[in-house]
mmCIF file of C-alpha atoms in Angstrom:
data_model
loop_
_atom_site.group_PDB
_atom_site.id
_atom_site.type_symbol
_atom_site.label_atom_id
_atom_site.label_comp_id
_atom_site.label_asym_id
_atom_site.label_seq_id
_atom_site.Cartn_x
_atom_site.Cartn_y
_atom_site.Cartn_z
ATOM 1 C CA MET S 1069 -13.007 -166.848 -252.002
ATOM 2 C CA LEU S 1070 -12.174 -167.401 -255.671
ATOM 3 C CA ALA S 1071 -8.707 -165.873 -255.198
ATOM 4 C CA LEU S 1072 -8.050 -168.238 -252.304
ATOM 5 C CA SER S 1073 -9.112 -171.197 -254.422
ATOM 6 C CA VAL S 1074 -6.869 -170.168 -257.312
ATOM 7 C CA ALA S 1075 -3.939 -169.688 -254.918
ATOM 8 C CA ALA S 1076 -4.567 -173.102 -253.388
ATOM 9 C CA VAL S 1077 -4.665 -174.748 -256.820
ATOM 10 C CA LEU S 1078 -1.455 -173.021 -257.927
ATOM 11 C CA GLY S 1079 0.266 -173.980 -254.679
ATOM 12 C CA THR S 1080 -0.700 -177.643 -254.934
ATOM 13 C CA ALA S 1081 0.219 -177.748 -258.608
ATOM 14 C CA GLY S 1082 3.767 -176.675 -257.748
ATOM 15 C CA MET S 1083 3.442 -173.362 -259.572
ATOM 16 C CA GLY S 1084 4.823 -171.454 -256.607
ATOM 17 C CA THR S 1085 4.358 -167.815 -255.879
ATOM 18 C CA ALA S 1086 6.058 -164.618 -256.820
ATOM 19 C CA HIS S 1087 6.722 -162.695 -253.639
ATOM 20 C CA ALA S 1088 7.807 -159.150 -252.923
ATOM 21 C CA GLN S 1089 4.852 -157.425 -254.457
ATOM 22 C CA THR S 1090 3.013 -155.753 -251.577
ATOM 23 C CA HIS S 1091 3.442 -154.296 -248.157
ATOM 24 C CA ALA S 1092 1.749 -151.639 -246.087
ATOM 25 C CA GLY S 1093 1.606 -147.971 -246.907
ATOM 26 C CA ASN S 1094 3.787 -145.927 -249.218
ATOM 27 C CA ALA S 1095 6.630 -148.464 -249.179
ATOM 28 C CA GLY S 1096 4.557 -150.549 -251.626
ATOM 29 C CA THR S 1097 4.870 -147.863 -254.313
ATOM 30 C CA ALA S 1098 8.615 -147.363 -253.866
ATOM 31 C CA ARG S 1099 10.840 -147.976 -256.873
ATOM 32 C CA THR S 1100 14.088 -148.733 -255.018
ATOM 33 C CA ALA S 1101 15.057 -150.189 -251.669
ATOM 34 C CA ALA S 1102 16.169 -146.741 -250.443
ATOM 35 C CA ASP S 1103 12.807 -145.254 -251.492
ATOM 36 C CA ALA S 1104 11.062 -147.994 -249.506
ATOM 37 C CA VAL S 1105 13.194 -147.260 -246.418
ATOM 38 C CA LYS S 1106 12.368 -143.560 -246.704
ATOM 39 C CA ALA S 1107 8.662 -144.409 -246.997
ATOM 40 C CA MET S 1108 8.829 -146.741 -243.975
ATOM 41 C CA VAL S 1109 10.601 -144.157 -241.831
ATOM 42 C CA GLY S 1110 8.212 -141.436 -243.055
ATOM 43 C CA GLU S 1111 5.160 -143.583 -242.196
ATOM 44 C CA ARG S 1112 6.334 -143.837 -238.625
ATOM 45 C CA GLY S 1113 6.577 -140.035 -238.434
ATOM 46 C CA ALA S 1114 6.556 -138.714 -234.884
ATOM 47 C CA GLN S 1115 6.452 -142.250 -233.465
ATOM 48 C CA ALA S 1116 9.785 -143.165 -235.082
ATOM 49 C CA ARG S 1117 12.674 -143.282 -232.656
ATOM 50 C CA PRO S 1118 16.015 -142.068 -233.970
ATOM 51 C CA ASP S 1119 17.397 -145.581 -233.428
ATOM 52 C CA SER S 1120 14.547 -147.263 -235.347
ATOM 53 C CA ARG S 1121 16.086 -150.027 -237.474
ATOM 54 C CA VAL S 1122 14.717 -150.700 -240.978
ATOM 55 C CA VAL S 1123 16.005 -152.782 -243.886
ATOM 56 C CA CYS S 1124 14.381 -152.877 -247.323
ATOM 57 C CA TYR S 1125 15.513 -154.922 -250.298
ATOM 58 C CA ARG S 1126 14.418 -155.996 -253.751
ATOM 59 C CA ALA S 1127 15.453 -158.894 -255.946
ATOM 60 C CA HIS S 1128 16.222 -159.085 -259.645
ATOM 61 C CA VAL S 1129 14.778 -162.484 -260.580
ATOM 62 C CA ALA S 1130 15.469 -164.554 -263.698
ATOM 63 C CA GLY S 1131 12.638 -164.175 -266.216
ATOM 64 C CA ILE S 1132 10.936 -161.457 -264.113
ATOM 65 C CA GLY S 1133 13.406 -158.614 -263.606
ATOM 66 C CA TRP S 1134 13.354 -156.229 -260.644
ATOM 67 C CA GLN S 1135 10.599 -156.891 -258.134
ATOM 68 C CA SER S 1136 9.075 -154.249 -255.881
ATOM 69 C CA PRO S 1137 11.013 -153.628 -252.665
ATOM 70 C CA VAL S 1138 9.981 -155.304 -249.409
ATOM 71 C CA CYS S 1139 11.056 -154.579 -245.845
ATOM 72 C CA ASN S 1140 11.835 -156.090 -242.451
ATOM 73 C CA GLY S 1141 11.657 -159.837 -243.035
ATOM 74 C CA GLN S 1142 9.292 -159.999 -245.987
ATOM 75 C CA VAL S 1143 10.099 -162.388 -248.857
ATOM 76 C CA ALA S 1144 11.973 -161.112 -251.912
ATOM 77 C CA GLY S 1145 12.313 -163.505 -254.844
ATOM 78 C CA THR S 1146 10.162 -166.517 -255.662
ATOM 79 C CA THR S 1147 9.563 -170.013 -254.336
ATOM 80 C CA GLY S 1148 8.368 -173.013 -256.332
ATOM 81 C CA GLN S 1149 9.214 -171.475 -259.701
ATOM 82 C CA SER S 1150 12.865 -172.558 -260.110
ATOM 83 C CA ARG S 1151 13.907 -168.935 -260.676
ATOM 84 C CA ALA S 1152 17.248 -167.585 -259.514
ATOM 85 C CA ILE S 1153 17.847 -164.296 -257.802
ATOM 86 C CA GLU S 1154 20.425 -162.629 -260.045
ATOM 87 C CA ALA S 1155 20.910 -159.384 -258.100
ATOM 88 C CA LEU S 1156 19.799 -157.838 -254.834
ATOM 89 C CA GLU S 1157 19.463 -154.187 -253.809
ATOM 90 C CA VAL S 1158 19.541 -153.417 -250.065
ATOM 91 C CA ALA S 1159 19.068 -150.189 -248.075
ATOM 92 C CA THR S 1160 18.843 -149.495 -244.332
ATOM 93 C CA SER S 1161 17.962 -146.894 -241.733
ATOM 94 C CA GLY S 1162 19.091 -146.756 -238.120
ATOM 95 C CA VAL S 1163 22.117 -149.032 -238.521
ATOM 96 C CA GLY S 1164 24.608 -146.633 -240.092
ATOM 97 C CA GLY S 1165 24.451 -148.463 -243.417
ATOM 98 C CA ILE S 1166 25.244 -151.946 -244.611
ATOM 99 C CA CYS S 1167 27.921 -153.849 -246.508
ATOM 100 C CA VAL S 1168 26.786 -156.642 -248.831
ATOM 101 C CA GLU S 1169 28.555 -159.207 -250.999
ATOM 102 C CA ALA S 1170 27.176 -161.751 -253.466
ATOM 103 C CA HIS S 1171 28.584 -165.096 -254.531
ATOM 104 C CA ALA S 1172 27.639 -165.438 -258.214
ATOM 105 C CA ALA S 1173 27.813 -168.461 -260.530
ATOM 106 C CA ASP S 1174 31.116 -168.745 -262.393
ATOM 107 C CA ILE S 1175 32.465 -165.637 -260.615
ATOM 108 C CA GLY S 1176 32.544 -166.445 -256.906
ATOM 109 C CA TRP S 1177 32.541 -163.701 -254.302
ATOM 110 C CA GLN S 1178 32.254 -160.392 -256.156
ATOM 111 C CA GLY S 1179 33.722 -158.024 -253.602
ATOM 112 C CA ILE S 1180 32.107 -156.152 -250.743
ATOM 113 C CA ARG S 1181 29.921 -153.142 -251.534
ATOM 114 C CA CYS S 1182 28.879 -150.707 -248.804
ATOM 115 C CA GLY S 1183 26.525 -147.790 -248.411
ATOM 116 C CA GLY S 1184 25.278 -145.583 -245.600
ATOM 117 C CA ASP S 1185 21.747 -145.410 -244.275
ATOM 118 C CA LEU S 1186 19.200 -144.496 -246.984
ATOM 119 C CA GLN S 1187 21.614 -145.552 -249.764
ATOM 120 C CA ASN S 1188 21.088 -148.458 -252.178
ATOM 121 C CA VAL S 1189 23.739 -151.166 -252.203
ATOM 122 C CA THR S 1190 23.411 -153.492 -255.210
ATOM 123 C CA VAL S 1191 25.172 -156.844 -255.619
ATOM 124 C CA GLY S 1192 24.963 -159.620 -258.190
ATOM 125 C CA THR S 1193 24.497 -159.163 -261.920
ATOM 126 C CA THR S 1194 21.753 -158.210 -264.358
ATOM 127 C CA GLY S 1195 21.611 -159.049 -268.052
ATOM 128 C CA GLU S 1196 24.000 -161.993 -267.691
ATOM 129 C CA ALA S 1197 21.598 -164.799 -266.670
ATOM 130 C CA ARG S 1198 23.938 -165.498 -263.730
ATOM 131 C CA ARG S 1199 22.488 -166.898 -260.514
ATOM 132 C CA MET S 1200 23.388 -165.677 -257.049
ATOM 133 C CA GLU S 1201 24.388 -168.606 -254.848
ATOM 134 C CA ALA S 1202 25.156 -166.927 -251.518
ATOM 135 C CA LEU S 1203 24.737 -163.577 -249.813
ATOM 136 C CA TRP S 1204 26.872 -161.917 -247.110
ATOM 137 C CA LEU S 1205 25.402 -159.067 -245.024
ATOM 138 C CA ASN S 1206 27.161 -156.823 -242.503
ATOM 139 C CA PRO S 1207 25.348 -153.824 -240.979
ATOM 140 C CA ARG S 1208 27.590 -151.117 -239.573
ATOM 141 C CA SER S 1209 25.919 -151.389 -236.145
ATOM 142 C CA GLY S 1210 23.992 -154.147 -234.418
ATOM 143 C CA SER S 1211 23.159 -157.482 -235.939
ATOM 144 C CA VAL S 1212 21.345 -158.754 -239.003
ATOM 145 C CA SER S 1213 19.183 -161.850 -239.447
ATOM 146 C CA ALA S 1214 18.562 -163.547 -242.775
ATOM 147 C CA GLN S 1215 17.378 -166.750 -244.335
ATOM 148 C CA ALA S 1216 17.467 -167.957 -247.928
ATOM 149 C CA HIS S 1217 15.369 -170.265 -250.050
ATOM 150 C CA VAL S 1218 17.943 -172.418 -251.852
ATOM 151 C CA GLN S 1219 17.423 -174.680 -254.871
ATOM 152 C CA ASN S 1220 16.763 -178.317 -253.790
ATOM 153 C CA TYR S 1221 16.823 -177.377 -250.072
ATOM 154 C CA GLY S 1222 14.048 -174.871 -249.491
ATOM 155 C CA TRP S 1223 14.334 -172.413 -246.598
ATOM 156 C CA THR S 1224 17.643 -172.646 -244.734
ATOM 157 C CA GLY S 1225 16.409 -171.284 -241.419
ATOM 158 C CA TRP S 1226 17.383 -167.961 -239.873
ATOM 159 C CA TYR S 1227 21.002 -166.973 -239.219
ATOM 160 C CA SER S 1228 21.759 -163.982 -236.988
ATOM 161 C CA GLY S 1229 24.924 -162.065 -236.183
ATOM 162 C CA ASN S 1230 27.269 -159.537 -237.673
ATOM 163 C CA PRO S 1231 28.129 -160.536 -240.341
ATOM 164 C CA VAL S 1232 25.767 -163.242 -241.664
ATOM 165 C CA THR S 1233 26.097 -165.465 -244.735
ATOM 166 C CA VAL S 1234 23.176 -167.376 -246.287
ATOM 167 C CA GLY S 1235 23.074 -169.686 -249.293
ATOM 168 C CA THR S 1236 25.763 -172.067 -250.519
ATOM 169 C CA THR S 1237 29.134 -171.934 -252.228
ATOM 170 C CA GLY S 1238 30.681 -174.720 -254.286
ATOM 171 C CA ALA S 1239 27.356 -176.500 -254.803
ATOM 172 C CA SER S 1240 26.078 -174.603 -257.902
ATOM 173 C CA LEU S 1241 22.692 -174.004 -256.245
ATOM 174 C CA ARG S 1242 20.669 -170.868 -256.912
ATOM 175 C CA LEU S 1243 19.244 -168.506 -254.295
ATOM 176 C CA GLU S 1244 15.533 -168.280 -255.055
ATOM 177 C CA ALA S 1245 14.275 -166.021 -252.244
ATOM 178 C CA VAL S 1246 15.584 -164.169 -249.179
ATOM 179 C CA GLN S 1247 14.264 -162.604 -245.989
ATOM 180 C CA ILE S 1248 16.300 -160.015 -244.034
ATOM 181 C CA THR S 1249 15.830 -158.147 -240.744
ATOM 182 C CA VAL S 1250 18.065 -155.748 -238.799
#
């Protein structure tokens, strides 16, 4: 009960929450997005179908660094803390891999980076204090859905397709959190 009260006080005080810290099973102890995908697929064991689709991702957040990976629509990043996502690492299973591109402050679109299933694809920057402003995602098969928490706007709502872009360009607004499913 005390934890709930503290969370309620922090929420009403505008302190926000740091997300991307827990999820079920071995994926919660994973160090990278690809490790989390492997743990998720391993957890499903004999029940996993060969076409089972999984996406895991982790955010590098200003003033925090790399967060723990999360999967399948969980929140990576923070809300209510005015912290920018500076980089994002993404890995998949069951979609043949994914291509990702980041739009970074004072750089623009950085160029598409791709990897196969169970491979980390990292976009954005670390060590430069440079905010990501938009994110482009393109799985090699099927569709992707994503939404972003954007400075001054909040959650954008879900966008689905192949490819999908979330965030803004030309507005100098930071991405603060993302959710992704495949």
